[in-house]
Amino acid sequence: MGYRYIGSKEKLSDIIISEIKTIYPEATKIIDLMAGTGLFSKALRLNGYCVTAVDVMTYSYHHLIVNLILQQSPEFENITAMISLPKQKSVDLFDSSRYELVIKYLNNLAPINGYFFREFSPEGIPLNGTPSRKYFTVENAAKIDAIRYEIRSLYNAGSINDNEHSLLIHDLMMAANDVANIAGTYGHFLSKFVDRAKVPIQLTPSQFVADYNNYPHRVMLGYAEELAPSLEGDLCYIDPPYIKRQYAANYHILETIAREDEPEAIGVSGLRPWRDQYSFFCSKLHIRKSFERILNAIKCDNFLISYSEDGLLPIEDLMTFLSKFGTVSKKEIKYKRFKSNNSSKDSTLHEYLINLRKL
Ligand SMILES: C[S@@+](CC[C@H](N)C(=O)[O-])C[C@H]1O[C@@H](n2cnc3c(N)ncnc32)[C@H](O)[C@@H]1O
């Protein structure tokens, strides 16, 4: 399944980057203000830009460390003493990097009936007394528990450093995405296990591509509105949420993997408490105020803003609002709509790229 992230710009990267090159050919420093999966940040760095990426979600932070900061596999220097490598697999020890060995070690852990088993599998008994949930098969949930605990204890023991830790969390989230019993997002689970969800979960080593620029790319976790005063760039790309549904609710299980905690699982769907990551961009009432805080505070004069015809604000209203800050123009892109499996909406979507040049 890979990553089905609402609003992901993975497939639009080339168009957006060519627009950046057109409107600001000399730009070198780009801010990717709501970076999500980090795939667009990665495309920017591979196009020679120095990137600062921001998002309010912890899972995004880990994806960004992998996609933006890591140019090659980390060494996992301190790992060998800690892990007794699986004896039955010793034949390929000499061909594998330490990173690959760690992945094999995690894949071979014995399952543990922990938090994921209890809250997200059909044999678990959720603490809040609701019927069991079917996000993962029993085996996969217990495997996720085992891998989570091991990553945590390796990190606590100082056997993996911050980047290695982010990489393993990223790999676990990607593997969980492949076997999650959901229709696109984690807002709810499906009532019957689909075939994809019955496959045993497997971590796969990430691939790395270096950009050889030696730029000091940066990743920042937090609200764009609050970080804006500390940000500076030639151009700021803003890709805000455009619907009411919060990312924190839609991707709550990834957030729990990323934060390595065991939060109260609320209601039938088992959502984590997510108010601390509420996005004002999902509220018609607050979206303008948030834009205003950002546009006034960032040290940057050129903005490129993605928005969708499905957005909370009609595109013309957004253009009128943004024109208070400078000159605006827009480009229209026809795009394949993000569709959860049960959506009946038309499959073509109009995306807009708004260029704001501050006065
Ligand atoms: C449309 S998605 C971005 C997708 C991203 N461009 C990609 O290609 O993966 C919007 C992102 O904005 C983030 N977000 C929402 N409100 C935010 C805020 N106030 N500050 C920072 N990030 C925010 C969400 O967590 C989400 O990842």
Short mmCIF file of C-alpha atoms and ligand atoms in Angstrom, two decimals:
data_model
loop_
_atom_site.label_atom_id
_atom_site.label_comp_id
_atom_site.label_asym_id
_atom_site.label_seq_id
_atom_site.Cartn_x
_atom_site.Cartn_y
_atom_site.Cartn_z
CA MET A 1 0.00 0.00 0.00
CA GLY A 2 2.87 2.40 0.68
CA TYR A 3 1.78 5.73 2.02
CA ARG A 4 -1.68 7.07 1.37
CA TYR A 5 -1.31 10.50 2.88
CA ILE A 6 -4.06 13.04 2.32
CA GLY A 7 -2.66 15.92 0.27
CA SER A 8 0.70 14.22 -0.41
CA LYS A 9 2.53 16.08 -3.15
CA GLU A 10 4.73 13.16 -4.15
CA LYS A 11 3.18 12.98 -7.62
CA LEU A 12 3.09 16.76 -8.08
CA SER A 13 6.70 17.39 -7.03
CA ASP A 14 7.99 17.99 -10.56
CA ILE A 15 5.24 20.49 -11.42
CA ILE A 16 5.66 22.40 -8.15
CA ILE A 17 9.45 22.51 -8.41
CA SER A 18 9.28 23.73 -12.01
CA GLU A 19 6.93 26.48 -10.80
CA ILE A 20 9.45 27.44 -8.10
CA LYS A 21 12.18 27.60 -10.75
CA THR A 22 9.98 29.84 -12.90
CA ILE A 23 8.92 32.29 -10.22
CA TYR A 24 12.25 32.48 -8.41
CA PRO A 25 15.14 31.11 -10.51
CA GLU A 26 17.83 32.30 -8.07
CA ALA A 27 16.23 30.74 -4.99
CA THR A 28 18.46 28.41 -2.99
CA LYS A 29 16.82 28.30 0.45
CA ILE A 30 13.31 26.85 0.56
CA ILE A 31 11.04 26.42 3.54
CA ASP A 32 8.65 23.45 3.28
CA LEU A 33 6.24 24.62 5.95
CA MET A 34 3.82 21.70 6.24
CA ALA A 35 5.99 18.87 5.10
CA GLY A 36 3.93 15.73 5.95
CA THR A 37 5.59 12.65 4.46
CA GLY A 38 8.78 14.57 3.69
CA LEU A 39 8.72 13.34 0.10
CA PHE A 40 8.40 16.83 -1.33
CA SER A 41 11.26 18.03 0.90
CA LYS A 42 13.31 15.15 -0.49
CA ALA A 43 12.48 16.18 -4.07
CA LEU A 44 13.54 19.76 -3.23
CA ARG A 45 16.92 18.69 -1.85
CA LEU A 46 17.49 16.43 -4.86
CA ASN A 47 16.84 19.48 -7.04
CA GLY A 48 19.68 21.30 -5.33
CA TYR A 49 17.81 23.35 -2.73
CA CYS A 50 18.71 23.87 0.90
CA VAL A 51 15.54 22.92 2.77
CA THR A 52 14.03 23.72 6.15
CA ALA A 53 11.03 21.50 6.80
CA VAL A 54 8.35 21.93 9.44
CA ASP A 55 5.33 19.90 10.55
CA VAL A 56 3.31 19.63 13.72
CA MET A 57 3.12 15.81 13.66
CA THR A 58 5.81 13.65 15.28
CA TYR A 59 5.55 10.98 12.57
CA SER A 60 6.36 13.67 10.02
CA TYR A 61 9.48 14.61 12.01
CA HIS A 62 10.82 11.04 11.72
CA HIS A 63 9.94 10.83 8.00
CA LEU A 64 11.75 14.11 7.46
CA ILE A 65 14.89 12.94 9.22
CA VAL A 66 14.97 10.01 6.79
CA ASN A 67 13.92 11.85 3.64
CA LEU A 68 15.70 15.14 4.18
CA ILE A 69 18.63 14.64 6.54
CA LEU A 70 19.90 11.11 5.96
CA GLN A 71 21.93 10.92 2.76
CA GLN A 72 23.15 7.40 3.40
CA SER A 73 22.50 4.59 5.83
CA PRO A 74 23.68 5.44 9.33
CA GLU A 75 26.45 3.21 10.69
CA PHE A 76 24.68 1.74 13.73
CA GLU A 77 28.13 1.70 15.32
CA ASN A 78 27.00 0.86 18.83
CA ILE A 79 24.60 -1.85 17.95
CA THR A 80 26.69 -5.01 17.70
CA ALA A 81 27.37 -5.38 21.40
CA MET A 82 23.70 -4.98 22.19
CA ILE A 83 22.13 -7.35 19.71
CA SER A 84 22.86 -11.04 19.65
CA LEU A 85 22.29 -11.59 15.95
CA PRO A 86 19.94 -14.41 14.97
CA LYS A 87 22.08 -17.57 14.81
CA GLN A 88 20.08 -19.30 12.11
CA LYS A 89 20.67 -16.38 9.74
CA SER A 90 24.41 -16.09 10.32
CA VAL A 91 25.28 -17.10 6.74
CA ASP A 92 24.66 -13.65 5.34
CA LEU A 93 26.28 -11.67 8.15
CA PHE A 94 29.22 -10.72 5.97
CA ASP A 95 27.09 -9.41 3.10
CA SER A 96 24.78 -7.22 5.12
CA SER A 97 25.28 -3.74 6.51
CA ARG A 98 24.73 -3.26 10.23
CA TYR A 99 21.51 -1.47 9.34
CA GLU A 100 20.24 -4.51 7.43
CA LEU A 101 21.19 -6.73 10.36
CA VAL A 102 19.23 -4.55 12.75
CA ILE A 103 16.20 -4.79 10.45
CA LYS A 104 16.56 -8.58 10.36
CA TYR A 105 16.91 -8.69 14.12
CA LEU A 106 13.74 -6.63 14.59
CA ASN A 107 11.85 -8.76 12.06
CA ASN A 108 12.81 -11.89 14.00
CA LEU A 109 11.68 -10.74 17.45
CA ALA A 110 9.13 -12.87 19.27
CA PRO A 111 5.70 -11.20 19.40
CA ILE A 112 4.55 -9.52 22.62
CA ASN A 113 0.93 -9.02 23.62
CA GLY A 114 1.26 -5.34 24.51
CA TYR A 115 -0.57 -2.07 23.83
CA PHE A 116 -1.12 -2.58 20.08
CA PHE A 117 -2.35 -6.12 20.69
CA ARG A 118 -4.75 -4.88 23.38
CA GLU A 119 -6.09 -1.78 21.63
CA PHE A 120 -5.83 -2.50 17.91
CA SER A 121 -6.23 -6.25 17.34
CA PRO A 122 -9.35 -8.46 17.38
CA GLU A 123 -8.19 -10.51 20.38
CA GLY A 124 -7.39 -7.47 22.47
CA ILE A 125 -9.69 -6.13 25.16
CA PRO A 126 -9.61 -2.32 24.88
CA LEU A 127 -9.25 -0.56 28.22
CA ASN A 128 -12.29 1.63 27.57
CA GLY A 129 -14.57 -1.40 27.30
CA THR A 130 -15.49 -0.97 23.62
CA PRO A 131 -15.47 -4.03 21.32
CA SER A 132 -12.06 -5.11 20.07
CA ARG A 133 -10.65 -3.25 17.07
CA LYS A 134 -9.35 -4.60 13.80
CA TYR A 135 -6.58 -2.26 12.68
CA PHE A 136 -4.08 -5.14 12.62
CA THR A 137 -4.24 -8.91 12.80
CA VAL A 138 -3.37 -10.36 16.22
CA GLU A 139 0.03 -11.52 14.93
CA ASN A 140 0.92 -8.17 13.34
CA ALA A 141 -0.20 -6.13 16.35
CA ALA A 142 1.89 -8.28 18.71
CA LYS A 143 4.85 -8.00 16.34
CA ILE A 144 4.51 -4.21 16.26
CA ASP A 145 4.51 -4.26 20.08
CA ALA A 146 7.71 -6.29 20.15
CA ILE A 147 9.46 -4.03 17.63
CA ARG A 148 8.30 -0.87 19.40
CA TYR A 149 9.61 -2.05 22.77
CA GLU A 150 12.94 -3.08 21.28
CA ILE A 151 13.49 0.21 19.43
CA ARG A 152 12.68 2.06 22.64
CA SER A 153 15.04 0.01 24.76
CA LEU A 154 17.87 0.28 22.21
CA TYR A 155 17.40 4.05 22.24
CA ASN A 156 17.20 4.28 26.03
CA ALA A 157 20.36 2.20 26.35
CA GLY A 158 22.22 4.58 24.00
CA SER A 159 22.76 1.79 21.45
CA ILE A 160 21.22 3.84 18.65
CA ASN A 161 21.59 7.57 18.08
CA ASP A 162 18.83 10.05 17.23
CA ASN A 163 18.99 9.57 13.44
CA GLU A 164 19.13 5.78 13.75
CA HIS A 165 16.17 5.94 16.09
CA SER A 166 14.16 8.07 13.61
CA LEU A 167 15.08 5.69 10.80
CA LEU A 168 13.82 2.61 12.67
CA ILE A 169 10.60 4.39 13.71
CA HIS A 170 10.11 5.47 10.07
CA ASP A 171 10.67 1.89 8.87
CA LEU A 172 8.16 0.57 11.39
CA MET A 173 5.53 3.14 10.32
CA MET A 174 6.03 2.27 6.65
CA ALA A 175 5.69 -1.44 7.43
CA ALA A 176 2.56 -0.78 9.52
CA ASN A 177 1.06 1.16 6.58
CA ASP A 178 1.49 -1.92 4.39
CA VAL A 179 -0.57 -4.19 6.66
CA ALA A 180 -3.05 -1.78 8.28
CA ASN A 181 -6.66 -2.87 7.83
CA ILE A 182 -7.90 0.56 6.76
CA ALA A 183 -9.38 2.37 3.77
CA GLY A 184 -6.68 4.98 3.27
CA THR A 185 -6.45 6.65 6.67
CA TYR A 186 -6.50 5.42 10.27
CA GLY A 187 -9.77 7.24 11.01
CA HIS A 188 -11.44 3.84 11.34
CA PHE A 189 -10.64 0.18 10.72
CA LEU A 190 -12.42 -2.09 8.24
CA SER A 191 -14.90 -4.62 9.60
CA LYS A 192 -13.26 -7.56 7.76
CA PHE A 193 -9.56 -8.12 7.28
CA VAL A 194 -8.53 -7.41 3.69
CA ASP A 195 -5.86 -9.71 2.15
CA ARG A 196 -3.14 -7.06 2.40
CA ALA A 197 -3.66 -6.86 6.17
CA LYS A 198 -3.21 -10.62 6.62
CA VAL A 199 0.36 -10.58 5.31
CA PRO A 200 2.94 -10.82 8.14
CA ILE A 201 4.46 -7.40 8.86
CA GLN A 202 8.04 -7.01 7.60
CA LEU A 203 10.36 -4.07 8.03
CA THR A 204 12.29 -3.31 4.84
CA PRO A 205 15.48 -1.25 4.86
CA SER A 206 15.01 2.28 3.49
CA GLN A 207 16.97 3.35 0.42
CA PHE A 208 19.03 6.52 0.49
CA VAL A 209 19.93 9.02 -2.20
CA ALA A 210 22.64 11.60 -1.54
CA ASP A 211 22.42 15.13 -2.95
CA TYR A 212 26.15 15.90 -2.45
CA ASN A 213 25.46 19.59 -1.73
CA ASN A 214 26.43 19.51 1.92
CA TYR A 215 23.64 21.93 2.72
CA PRO A 216 22.55 22.22 6.35
CA HIS A 217 18.97 21.00 5.81
CA ARG A 218 16.80 21.42 8.91
CA VAL A 219 13.78 19.65 10.37
CA MET A 220 11.55 21.35 12.93
CA LEU A 221 8.67 19.82 14.86
CA GLY A 222 5.90 22.20 15.88
CA TYR A 223 3.21 24.62 14.80
CA ALA A 224 4.14 26.71 11.76
CA GLU A 225 2.48 29.71 13.41
CA GLU A 226 4.83 29.44 16.40
CA LEU A 227 8.01 28.60 14.49
CA ALA A 228 7.46 31.25 11.80
CA PRO A 229 9.49 34.03 13.52
CA SER A 230 12.58 31.78 13.51
CA LEU A 231 12.30 30.86 9.82
CA GLU A 232 14.07 32.46 6.91
CA GLY A 233 14.23 31.52 3.23
CA ASP A 234 14.11 32.69 -0.38
CA LEU A 235 10.78 31.00 -0.90
CA CYS A 236 8.30 29.38 1.44
CA TYR A 237 6.13 26.55 0.14
CA ILE A 238 2.94 26.10 2.19
CA ASP A 239 0.84 22.98 1.75
CA PRO A 240 -1.83 23.32 4.42
CA PRO A 241 -4.61 20.86 5.23
CA TYR A 242 -7.64 21.80 3.19
CA ILE A 243 -10.37 19.72 4.80
CA LYS A 244 -11.97 19.70 8.25
CA ARG A 245 -10.67 16.32 9.30
CA GLN A 246 -7.54 16.68 11.37
CA TYR A 247 -4.33 14.86 10.43
CA ALA A 248 -3.85 14.06 14.11
CA ALA A 249 -7.10 12.07 14.02
CA ASN A 250 -6.60 10.52 10.59
CA TYR A 251 -3.10 9.24 11.37
CA HIS A 252 -3.35 8.68 15.15
CA ILE A 253 -1.75 5.22 15.03
CA LEU A 254 1.31 6.53 13.19
CA GLU A 255 1.58 9.27 15.79
CA THR A 256 1.50 6.64 18.55
CA ILE A 257 4.28 4.67 16.85
CA ALA A 258 6.24 7.89 16.40
CA ARG A 259 5.81 9.07 20.00
CA GLU A 260 6.42 5.61 21.42
CA ASP A 261 3.75 6.05 24.05
CA GLU A 262 0.62 4.20 25.14
CA PRO A 263 -2.12 6.84 25.19
CA GLU A 264 -5.72 6.32 26.18
CA ALA A 265 -7.47 4.86 23.09
CA ILE A 266 -10.73 6.76 22.87
CA GLY A 267 -14.09 5.62 21.51
CA VAL A 268 -14.83 2.83 19.08
CA SER A 269 -11.98 3.88 16.74
CA GLY A 270 -9.39 4.11 19.50
CA LEU A 271 -8.16 7.62 18.67
CA ARG A 272 -5.38 9.03 20.84
CA PRO A 273 -6.12 12.38 22.50
CA TRP A 274 -5.08 14.74 19.71
CA ARG A 275 -6.15 18.25 20.77
CA ASP A 276 -2.50 19.20 21.37
CA GLN A 277 -1.97 18.84 17.61
CA TYR A 278 -5.19 20.51 16.47
CA SER A 279 -4.64 22.38 13.21
CA PHE A 280 -6.32 25.76 12.74
CA PHE A 281 -6.03 25.17 9.00
CA CYS A 282 -8.86 22.65 9.38
CA SER A 283 -11.18 25.36 10.69
CA LYS A 284 -12.89 27.92 8.45
CA LEU A 285 -13.03 30.24 11.44
CA HIS A 286 -9.30 30.20 12.23
CA ILE A 287 -7.52 29.56 8.95
CA ARG A 288 -7.11 33.25 8.03
CA LYS A 289 -5.65 34.16 11.41
CA SER A 290 -3.12 31.33 11.08
CA PHE A 291 -2.09 32.42 7.58
CA GLU A 292 -1.73 35.97 8.87
CA ARG A 293 0.54 34.95 11.75
CA ILE A 294 2.76 32.98 9.38
CA LEU A 295 2.91 35.52 6.55
CA ASN A 296 3.70 38.36 8.92
CA ALA A 297 6.39 36.55 10.88
CA ILE A 298 8.48 34.54 8.40
CA LYS A 299 11.52 36.28 6.99
CA CYS A 300 10.64 35.55 3.38
CA ASP A 301 9.02 37.51 0.55
CA ASN A 302 7.95 34.76 -1.83
CA PHE A 303 5.33 32.18 -1.07
CA LEU A 304 3.91 29.31 -3.05
CA ILE A 305 0.72 27.94 -1.54
CA SER A 306 -1.00 24.71 -2.56
CA TYR A 307 -4.75 24.57 -2.19
CA SER A 308 -7.51 22.38 -3.52
CA GLU A 309 -10.91 23.00 -5.03
CA ASP A 310 -12.20 20.75 -2.21
CA GLY A 311 -10.73 23.18 0.33
CA LEU A 312 -12.58 24.74 3.25
CA LEU A 313 -12.09 28.16 1.69
CA PRO A 314 -13.25 28.72 -1.91
CA ILE A 315 -10.15 29.47 -3.96
CA GLU A 316 -11.30 33.00 -4.88
CA ASP A 317 -11.82 33.85 -1.18
CA LEU A 318 -8.34 32.63 -0.40
CA MET A 319 -6.88 34.71 -3.28
CA THR A 320 -8.71 37.83 -2.05
CA PHE A 321 -7.50 37.27 1.47
CA LEU A 322 -3.87 36.70 0.39
CA SER A 323 -3.86 39.79 -1.80
CA LYS A 324 -3.85 41.86 1.43
CA PHE A 325 -0.22 40.82 1.80
CA GLY A 326 1.06 41.41 -1.74
CA THR A 327 0.54 40.46 -5.37
CA VAL A 328 -1.03 37.08 -6.03
CA SER A 329 -1.40 34.86 -9.08
CA LYS A 330 -2.56 31.29 -9.44
CA LYS A 331 -1.84 28.24 -11.55
CA GLU A 332 -4.30 25.39 -11.92
CA ILE A 333 -3.28 21.73 -11.93
CA LYS A 334 -5.61 18.84 -12.71
CA TYR A 335 -4.90 16.03 -10.33
CA LYS A 336 -6.09 12.56 -9.40
CA ARG A 337 -8.15 12.86 -6.23
CA PHE A 338 -7.12 11.14 -2.96
CA LYS A 339 -9.89 8.57 -2.63
CA SER A 340 -10.51 6.41 0.38
CA ASN A 341 -11.82 3.05 -0.85
CA ASN A 342 -15.44 3.86 -0.15
CA SER A 343 -15.56 7.37 -1.62
CA SER A 344 -17.84 7.98 -4.60
CA LYS A 345 -16.43 11.42 -5.55
CA ASP A 346 -15.34 12.35 -9.08
CA SER A 347 -11.73 11.23 -9.58
CA THR A 348 -10.31 14.48 -11.05
CA LEU A 349 -9.45 17.28 -8.71
CA HIS A 350 -8.30 20.82 -9.40
CA GLU A 351 -5.30 21.79 -7.34
CA TYR A 352 -4.09 25.37 -7.24
CA LEU A 353 -0.66 26.83 -6.76
CA ILE A 354 -0.92 30.40 -5.52
CA ASN A 355 2.12 32.61 -5.79
CA LEU A 356 2.20 35.43 -3.27
CA ARG A 357 4.90 38.04 -3.59
CA LYS A 358 4.92 40.20 -0.49
CA LEU A 359 4.85 43.97 -0.86
C1 LIG B 1 -1.44 18.55 2.86
S1 LIG B 1 -0.43 17.88 4.13
C2 LIG B 1 1.19 18.17 3.52
C3 LIG B 1 1.65 17.07 2.63
C4 LIG B 1 3.10 17.20 2.22
N1 LIG B 1 3.32 18.32 1.33
C5 LIG B 1 3.54 15.91 1.54
O1 LIG B 1 3.81 15.92 0.32
O2 LIG B 1 3.57 14.88 2.22
C6 LIG B 1 -0.61 19.08 5.40
C7 LIG B 1 0.35 18.91 6.56
O3 LIG B 1 0.23 20.06 7.40
C8 LIG B 1 0.50 19.68 8.72
N2 LIG B 1 -0.02 20.78 9.57
C9 LIG B 1 -1.30 21.12 9.77
N3 LIG B 1 -1.40 22.25 10.49
C10 LIG B 1 -0.13 22.63 10.76
C11 LIG B 1 0.44 23.72 11.47
N4 LIG B 1 -0.34 24.64 12.02
N5 LIG B 1 1.78 23.78 11.56
C12 LIG B 1 2.57 22.84 11.00
N6 LIG B 1 2.09 21.78 10.31
C13 LIG B 1 0.75 21.68 10.18
C14 LIG B 1 -0.19 18.34 8.85
O4 LIG B 1 0.35 17.59 9.91
C15 LIG B 1 0.10 17.72 7.47
O5 LIG B 1 1.22 16.91 7.50
#
